[in-house]
Short mmCIF file of C-alpha atoms in Angstrom, two decimals:
data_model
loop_
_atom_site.label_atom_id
_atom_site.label_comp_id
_atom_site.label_asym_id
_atom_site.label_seq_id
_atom_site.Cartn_x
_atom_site.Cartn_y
_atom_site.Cartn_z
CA UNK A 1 268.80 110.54 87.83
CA UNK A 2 268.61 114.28 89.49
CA UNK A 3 271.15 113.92 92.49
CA UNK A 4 269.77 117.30 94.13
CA UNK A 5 267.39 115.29 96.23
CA UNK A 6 268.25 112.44 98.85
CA UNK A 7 268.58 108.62 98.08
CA UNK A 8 267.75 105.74 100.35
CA UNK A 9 268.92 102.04 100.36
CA UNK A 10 266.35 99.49 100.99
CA UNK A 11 267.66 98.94 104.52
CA UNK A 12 266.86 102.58 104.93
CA UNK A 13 263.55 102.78 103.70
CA UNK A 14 262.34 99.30 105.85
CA UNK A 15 263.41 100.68 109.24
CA UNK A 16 261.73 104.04 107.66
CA UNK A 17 258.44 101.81 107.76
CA UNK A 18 259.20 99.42 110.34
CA UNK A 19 259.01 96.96 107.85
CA UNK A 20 261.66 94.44 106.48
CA UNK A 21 263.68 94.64 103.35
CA UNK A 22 261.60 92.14 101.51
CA UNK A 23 258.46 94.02 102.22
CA UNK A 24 260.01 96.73 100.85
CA UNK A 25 261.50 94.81 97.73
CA UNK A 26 257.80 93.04 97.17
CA UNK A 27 256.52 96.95 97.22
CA UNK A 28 258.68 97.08 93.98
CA UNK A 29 257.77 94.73 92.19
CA UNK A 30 254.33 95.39 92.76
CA UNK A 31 255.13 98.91 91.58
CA UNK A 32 254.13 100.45 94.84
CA UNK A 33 257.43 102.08 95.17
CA UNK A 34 260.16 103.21 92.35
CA UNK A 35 263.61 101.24 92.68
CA UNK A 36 266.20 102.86 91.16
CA UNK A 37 269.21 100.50 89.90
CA UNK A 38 272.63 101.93 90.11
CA UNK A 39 275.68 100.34 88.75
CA UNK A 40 275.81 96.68 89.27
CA UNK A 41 273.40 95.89 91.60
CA UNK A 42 273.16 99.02 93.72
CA UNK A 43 269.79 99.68 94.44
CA UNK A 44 268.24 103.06 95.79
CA UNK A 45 264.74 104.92 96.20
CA UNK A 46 264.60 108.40 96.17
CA UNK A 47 263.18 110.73 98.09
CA UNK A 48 260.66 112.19 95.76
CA UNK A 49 259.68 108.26 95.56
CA UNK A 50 259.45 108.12 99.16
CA UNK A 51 257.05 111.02 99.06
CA UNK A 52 254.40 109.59 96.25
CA UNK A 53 254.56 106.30 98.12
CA UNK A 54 253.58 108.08 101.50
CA UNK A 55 250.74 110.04 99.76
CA UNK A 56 249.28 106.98 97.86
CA UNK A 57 249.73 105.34 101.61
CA UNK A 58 247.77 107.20 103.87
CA UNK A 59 247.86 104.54 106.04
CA UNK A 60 251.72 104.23 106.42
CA UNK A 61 252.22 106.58 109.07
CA UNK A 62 255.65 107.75 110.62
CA UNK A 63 257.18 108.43 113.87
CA UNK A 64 257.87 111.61 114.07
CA UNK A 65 261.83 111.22 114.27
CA UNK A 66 261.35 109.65 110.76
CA UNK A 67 258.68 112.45 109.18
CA UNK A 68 260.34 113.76 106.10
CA UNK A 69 260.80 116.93 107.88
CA UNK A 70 262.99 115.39 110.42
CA UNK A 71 265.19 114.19 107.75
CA UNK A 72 268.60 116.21 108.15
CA UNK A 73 270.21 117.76 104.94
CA UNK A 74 272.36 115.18 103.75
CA UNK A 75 269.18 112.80 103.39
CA UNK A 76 269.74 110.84 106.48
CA UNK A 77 266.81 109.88 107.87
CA UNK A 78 266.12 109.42 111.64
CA UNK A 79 268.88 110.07 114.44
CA UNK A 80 271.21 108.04 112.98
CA UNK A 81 271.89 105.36 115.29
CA UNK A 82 270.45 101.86 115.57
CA UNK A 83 267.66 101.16 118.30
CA UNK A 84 268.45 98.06 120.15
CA UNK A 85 265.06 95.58 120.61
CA UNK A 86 264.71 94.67 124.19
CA UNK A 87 265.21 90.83 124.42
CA UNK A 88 262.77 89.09 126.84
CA UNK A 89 264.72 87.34 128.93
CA UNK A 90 263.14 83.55 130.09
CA UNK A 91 263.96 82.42 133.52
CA UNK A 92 263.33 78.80 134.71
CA UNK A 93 261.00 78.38 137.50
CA UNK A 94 261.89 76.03 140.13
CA UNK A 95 259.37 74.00 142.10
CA UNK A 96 259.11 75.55 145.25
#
């Protein structure tokens, strides 16, 4: 496994996509995407993985924040922080 090229987690490549982690485990095992098993049960995808999946994929497209190019040298992908979702808040509506 070449180490000169940044690794993802699962996590990392679903909010990549927008997608969830199982999506992204049921692209594996349909051989969409290469998993690579580390010791135990550490599972990564690598960049170069990342790259064949996007080209097979045209129609996965990316934000820019998250295009390959925006990745930062250490393989991080993205700014780095967690986007909160906006909850939708319910209010009761009392007869007038």
């Amino acid at each position: 496994m070449p180490l000169d090229q940044p690794w993802y987690s699962l996590d990392e490549v679903a909010d990549r996509y927008g997608v969830t982690r199982r999506t992204v485990e049921r692209w594996a095992q349909d051989r969409r995407i290469v998993v690579t098993t580390l010791a135990g049960t550490t599972r990564r995808i690598s960049a170069a993985s990342l790259l064949a999946f996007e080209l097979h994929n045209q129609s996965v497209t990316l934000p820019p924040a998250l295009a390959p190019e925006a990745a930062n040298p250490s393989g991080a992908v993205g700014g780095g922080t967690k986007r909160k979702h906006p909850r939708s808040r319910i209010t009761s509506r009392r007869p007038g």
